[in-house]
Coordinates of C-alpha atoms in Angstrom, one line a residue:
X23 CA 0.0 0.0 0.0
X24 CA 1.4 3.6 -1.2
X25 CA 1.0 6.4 1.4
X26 CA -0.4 9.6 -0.4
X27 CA -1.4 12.8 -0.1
X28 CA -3.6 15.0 -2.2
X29 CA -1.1 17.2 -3.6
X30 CA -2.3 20.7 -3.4
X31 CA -2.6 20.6 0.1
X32 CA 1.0 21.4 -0.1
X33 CA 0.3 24.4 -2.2
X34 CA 1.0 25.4 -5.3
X35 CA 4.4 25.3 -7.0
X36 CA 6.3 24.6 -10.6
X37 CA 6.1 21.1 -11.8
X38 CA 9.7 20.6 -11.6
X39 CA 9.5 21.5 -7.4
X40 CA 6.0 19.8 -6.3
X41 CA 7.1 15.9 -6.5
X42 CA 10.2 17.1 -4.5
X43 CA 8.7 18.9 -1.8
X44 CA 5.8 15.5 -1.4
X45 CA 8.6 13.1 -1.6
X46 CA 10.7 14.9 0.8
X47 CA 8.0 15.3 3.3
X48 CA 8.2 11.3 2.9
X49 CA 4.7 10.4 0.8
X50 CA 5.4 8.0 -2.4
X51 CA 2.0 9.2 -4.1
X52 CA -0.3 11.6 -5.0
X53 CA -3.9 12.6 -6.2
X54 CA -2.8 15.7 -8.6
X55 CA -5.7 18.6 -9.4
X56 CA -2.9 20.4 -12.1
X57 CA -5.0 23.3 -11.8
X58 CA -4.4 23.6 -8.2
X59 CA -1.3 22.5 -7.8
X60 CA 1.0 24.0 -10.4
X61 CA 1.3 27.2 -10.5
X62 CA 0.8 29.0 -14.0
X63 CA -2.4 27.0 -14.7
X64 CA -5.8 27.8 -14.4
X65 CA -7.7 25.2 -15.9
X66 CA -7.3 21.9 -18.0
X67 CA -7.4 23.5 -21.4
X68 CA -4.2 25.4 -20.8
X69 CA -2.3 22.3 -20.0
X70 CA -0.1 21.6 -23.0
X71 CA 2.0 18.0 -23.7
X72 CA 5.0 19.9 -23.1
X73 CA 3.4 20.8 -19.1
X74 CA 2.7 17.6 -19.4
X75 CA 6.1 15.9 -20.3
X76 CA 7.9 18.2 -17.2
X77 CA 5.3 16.5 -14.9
X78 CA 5.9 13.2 -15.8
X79 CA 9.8 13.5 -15.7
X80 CA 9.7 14.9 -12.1
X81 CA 7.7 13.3 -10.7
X82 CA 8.8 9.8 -12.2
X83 CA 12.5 11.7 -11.0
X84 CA 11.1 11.6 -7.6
X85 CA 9.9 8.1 -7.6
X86 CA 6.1 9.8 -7.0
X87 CA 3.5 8.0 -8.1
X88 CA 0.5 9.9 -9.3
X89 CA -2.4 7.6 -8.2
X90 CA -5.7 9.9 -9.4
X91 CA -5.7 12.5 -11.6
X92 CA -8.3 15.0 -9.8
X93 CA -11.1 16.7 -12.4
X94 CA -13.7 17.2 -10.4
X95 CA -16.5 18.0 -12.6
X96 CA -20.4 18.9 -12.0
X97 CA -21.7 15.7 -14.3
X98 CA -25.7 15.7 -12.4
X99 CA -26.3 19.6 -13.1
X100 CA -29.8 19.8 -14.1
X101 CA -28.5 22.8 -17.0
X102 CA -27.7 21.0 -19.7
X103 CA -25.5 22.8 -21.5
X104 CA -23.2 23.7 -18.3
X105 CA -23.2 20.3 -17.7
X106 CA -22.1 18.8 -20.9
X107 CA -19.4 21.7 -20.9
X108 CA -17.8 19.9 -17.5
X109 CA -17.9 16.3 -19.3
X110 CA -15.9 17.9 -21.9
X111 CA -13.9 18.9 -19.4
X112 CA -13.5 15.5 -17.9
X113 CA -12.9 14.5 -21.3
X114 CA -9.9 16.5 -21.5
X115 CA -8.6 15.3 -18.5
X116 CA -8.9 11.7 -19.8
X117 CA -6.6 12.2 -22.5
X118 CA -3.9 14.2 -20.0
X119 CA -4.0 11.3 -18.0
X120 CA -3.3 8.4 -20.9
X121 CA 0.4 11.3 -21.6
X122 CA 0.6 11.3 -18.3
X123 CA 0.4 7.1 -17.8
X124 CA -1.8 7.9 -14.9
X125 CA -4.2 5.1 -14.6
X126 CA -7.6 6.7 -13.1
X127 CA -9.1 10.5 -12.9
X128 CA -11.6 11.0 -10.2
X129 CA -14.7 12.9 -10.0
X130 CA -17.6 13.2 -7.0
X131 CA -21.4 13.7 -8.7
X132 CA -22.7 16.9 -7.8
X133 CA -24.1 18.2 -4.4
X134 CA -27.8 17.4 -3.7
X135 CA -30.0 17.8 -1.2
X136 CA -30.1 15.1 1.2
X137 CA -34.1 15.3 2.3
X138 CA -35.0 16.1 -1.7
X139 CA -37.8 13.8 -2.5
X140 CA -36.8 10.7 -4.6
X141 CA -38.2 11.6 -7.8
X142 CA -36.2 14.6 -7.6
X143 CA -32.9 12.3 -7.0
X144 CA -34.1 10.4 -9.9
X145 CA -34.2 13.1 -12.0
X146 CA -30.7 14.3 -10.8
X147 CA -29.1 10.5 -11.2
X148 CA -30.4 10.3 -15.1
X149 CA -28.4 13.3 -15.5
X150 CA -25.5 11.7 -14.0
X151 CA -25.9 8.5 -16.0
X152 CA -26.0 10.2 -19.0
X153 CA -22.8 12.0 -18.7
X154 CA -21.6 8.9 -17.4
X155 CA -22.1 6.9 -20.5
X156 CA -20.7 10.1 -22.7
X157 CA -17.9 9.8 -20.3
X158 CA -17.4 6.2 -20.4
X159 CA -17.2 6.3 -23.7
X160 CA -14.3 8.5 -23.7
X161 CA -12.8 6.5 -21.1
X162 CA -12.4 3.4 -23.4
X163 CA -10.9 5.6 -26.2
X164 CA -7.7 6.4 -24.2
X165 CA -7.8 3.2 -22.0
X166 CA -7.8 5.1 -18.7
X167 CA -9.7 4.2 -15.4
X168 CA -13.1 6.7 -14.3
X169 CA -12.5 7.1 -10.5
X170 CA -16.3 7.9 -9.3
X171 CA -16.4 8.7 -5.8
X172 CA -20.0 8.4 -3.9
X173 CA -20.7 11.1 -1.7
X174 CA -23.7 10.9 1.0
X175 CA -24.5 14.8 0.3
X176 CA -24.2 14.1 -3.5
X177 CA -26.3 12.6 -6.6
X178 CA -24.3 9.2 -6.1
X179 CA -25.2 9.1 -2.3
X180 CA -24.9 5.3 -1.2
X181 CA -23.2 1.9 -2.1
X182 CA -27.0 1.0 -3.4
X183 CA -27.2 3.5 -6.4
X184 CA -23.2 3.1 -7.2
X185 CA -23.4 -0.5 -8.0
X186 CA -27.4 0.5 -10.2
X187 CA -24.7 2.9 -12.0
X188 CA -22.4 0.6 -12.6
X189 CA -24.1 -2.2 -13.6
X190 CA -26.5 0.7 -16.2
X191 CA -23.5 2.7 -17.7
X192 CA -21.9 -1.1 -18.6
X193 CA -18.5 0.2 -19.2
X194 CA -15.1 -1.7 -17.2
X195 CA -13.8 1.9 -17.0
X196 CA -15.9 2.8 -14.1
X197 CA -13.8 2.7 -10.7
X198 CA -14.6 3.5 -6.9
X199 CA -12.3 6.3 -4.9
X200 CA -13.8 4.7 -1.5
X201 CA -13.9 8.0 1.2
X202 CA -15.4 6.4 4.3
X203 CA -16.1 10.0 5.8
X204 CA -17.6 11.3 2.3
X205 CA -20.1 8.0 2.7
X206 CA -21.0 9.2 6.4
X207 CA -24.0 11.7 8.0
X208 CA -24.3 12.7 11.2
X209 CA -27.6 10.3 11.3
X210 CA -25.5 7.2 9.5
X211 CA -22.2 7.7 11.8
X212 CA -23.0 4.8 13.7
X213 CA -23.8 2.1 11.3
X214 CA -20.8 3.1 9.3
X215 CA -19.7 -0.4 9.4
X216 CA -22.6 -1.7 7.6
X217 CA -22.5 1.2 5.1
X218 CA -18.4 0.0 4.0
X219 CA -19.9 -3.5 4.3
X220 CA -22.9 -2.8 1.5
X221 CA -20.0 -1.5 -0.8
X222 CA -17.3 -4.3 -0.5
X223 CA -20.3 -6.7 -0.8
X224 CA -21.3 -5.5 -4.4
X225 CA -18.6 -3.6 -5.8
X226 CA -15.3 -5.2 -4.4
X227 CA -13.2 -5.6 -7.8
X228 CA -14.1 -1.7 -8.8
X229 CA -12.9 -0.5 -5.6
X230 CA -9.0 1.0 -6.3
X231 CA -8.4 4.1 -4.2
X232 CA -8.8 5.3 -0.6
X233 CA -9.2 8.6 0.3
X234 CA -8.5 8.9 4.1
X235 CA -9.2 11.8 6.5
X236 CA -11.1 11.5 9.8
X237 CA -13.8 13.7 11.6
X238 CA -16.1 13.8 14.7
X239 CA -19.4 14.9 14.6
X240 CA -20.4 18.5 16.7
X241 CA -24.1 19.4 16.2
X242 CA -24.5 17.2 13.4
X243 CA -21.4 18.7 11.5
X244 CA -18.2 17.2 10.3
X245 CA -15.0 18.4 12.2
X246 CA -11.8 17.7 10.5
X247 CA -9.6 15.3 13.1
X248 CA -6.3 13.8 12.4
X249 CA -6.7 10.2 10.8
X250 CA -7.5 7.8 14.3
X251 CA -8.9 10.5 16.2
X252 CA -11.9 10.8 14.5
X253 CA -14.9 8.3 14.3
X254 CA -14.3 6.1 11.5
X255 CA -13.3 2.6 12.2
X256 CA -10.3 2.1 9.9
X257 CA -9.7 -1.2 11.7
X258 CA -12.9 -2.4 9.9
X259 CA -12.0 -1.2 6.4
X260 CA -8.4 -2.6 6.6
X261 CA -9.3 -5.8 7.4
X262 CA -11.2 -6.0 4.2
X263 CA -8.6 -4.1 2.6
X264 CA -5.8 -6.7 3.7
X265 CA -7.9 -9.2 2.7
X266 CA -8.6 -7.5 -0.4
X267 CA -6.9 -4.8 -1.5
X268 CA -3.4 -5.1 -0.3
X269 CA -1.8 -2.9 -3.1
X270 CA -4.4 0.0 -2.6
X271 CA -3.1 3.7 -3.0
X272 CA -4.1 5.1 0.5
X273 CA -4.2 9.1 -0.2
X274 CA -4.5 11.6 2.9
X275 CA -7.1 14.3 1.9
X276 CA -7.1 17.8 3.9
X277 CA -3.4 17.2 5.4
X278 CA -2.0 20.2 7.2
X279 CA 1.7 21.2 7.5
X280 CA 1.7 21.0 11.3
X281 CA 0.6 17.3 11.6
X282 CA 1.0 15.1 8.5
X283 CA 3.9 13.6 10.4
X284 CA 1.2 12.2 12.5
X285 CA -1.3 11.1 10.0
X286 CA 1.8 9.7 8.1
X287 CA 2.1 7.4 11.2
X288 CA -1.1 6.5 11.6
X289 CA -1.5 5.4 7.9
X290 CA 2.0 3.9 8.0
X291 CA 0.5 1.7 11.2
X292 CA -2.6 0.6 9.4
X293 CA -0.9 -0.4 6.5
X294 CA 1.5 -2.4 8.6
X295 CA 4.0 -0.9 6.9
X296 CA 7.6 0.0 9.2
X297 CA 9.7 1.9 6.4
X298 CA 8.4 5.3 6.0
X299 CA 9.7 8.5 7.7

């Protein structure tokens, strides 16, 4: 298992000094968002082969692995223009990822309102399918991985509706970024076990990347905690995971300068691993 980081949580710097500052601070990969992470770039259309080339050469320099391409997109917006403009989008950063040799590019599905009515999350998931599909399509063309990552405050809400969209958009393209706390609500905090359970039970091959941060719940919000002092039971999910998943890329989302050491360590623990920093 490859301890990560989500790389613009160290800021934003040149191509050439990002993979050394992560690989000194001791992480061996990385979910990149180029847009926030290298400085000079805005968005994905002004990413050029040769921006493209200087990444790969530093960062394969650095022995840095970059797990997930991030291009987080809007794919369930109900206008259908704007929405079709961020599946382009996505498109684009399907084909950065096949110069880049990175195997997956992760998206979540659009925030949605948790007490809408069903029909209403109907509506909003046949959005989501369709770009899907459009998506998929694309996907295949370039032979890279679609990391969709279900959110409980989003279109794609639980493990239920992640394996319907999987099994309708038919594609082997379509890949799970698992973020146990993303999956949670104050309301759902303690069953969390059987909500990781429902997902390994029907989409345990498509699973290939975990997001890890922790939290606590204060009046029914989520408070950012350093990964094992928070509420989710990582002893659950890697027993599955060791069981399952051994070479997962395990990715620390929301790290902060003052105390990655110590999320470092506790990911390092879980892993079983002994050789990190």
């Amino acid at each position: 298992m490859k301890i990560g980081v989500r790389a613009h949580d160290f800021g934003r710097h040149s191509a050439a000094e990002l993979p050394k500052i992560i690989r000194g601070a001791g992480f061996e990969a990385v979910q990149l968002a180029i847009p926030k992470a290298i400085t000079g770039i805005a968005t994905f259309s002004e990413v050029d082969d040769y921006l493209l080339e200087t990444i790969r050469e530093n960062f394969d320099a650095q022995q840095l692995e970059i797990s997930v391409l991030g291009c987080y997109i809007e794919p369930s917006l109900p206008d259908r223009q704007e929405r079709l403009a961020h599946v382009e989008n996505f498109k684009l950063g399907l084909a950065h990822a096949a110069k880049l040799g990175v195997r997956i590019v992760g998206t979540e599905t659009t925030g949605f309102d948790i007490d809408a009515p069903e029909p209403v999350r109907e509506e909003a998931y046949q959005l989501l399918k369709d770009s899907m599909l459009r998506m998929a399509e694309a996907a295949e063309k370039h032979g890279v991985f679609i990391g969709i990552e279900p959110v409980a405050e989003h279109t794609l809400n639980t493990p239920q509706l992640t394996a319907r969209l999987f099994e309708e958009v038919g594609s082997d393209k379509l890949r799970i970024i698992f973020d146990p706390v993303n999956l949670l609500l104050a309301r759902t905090a303690e069953v969390q076990t059987q909500i990781y359970d429902a997902l390994f039970d029907s989409l345990a091959d498509k699973i290939a990347v975990l997001h890890m941060k922790d939290v606590v719940m204060e009046s029914s919000e989520k408070v950012w905690r350093n990964i094992g002092d928070g509420i989710v039971d990582y002893d659950h999910i890697f027993d599955w995971l060791h069981a399952h998943k051994p070479k997962i890329p395990l990715l620390r989302e929301d790290a902060k300068m003052d105390s990655y050491q110590k999320d470092m360590s506790a990911m390092a623990k879980l892993a079983k691993r002994s050789d990190l920093p």
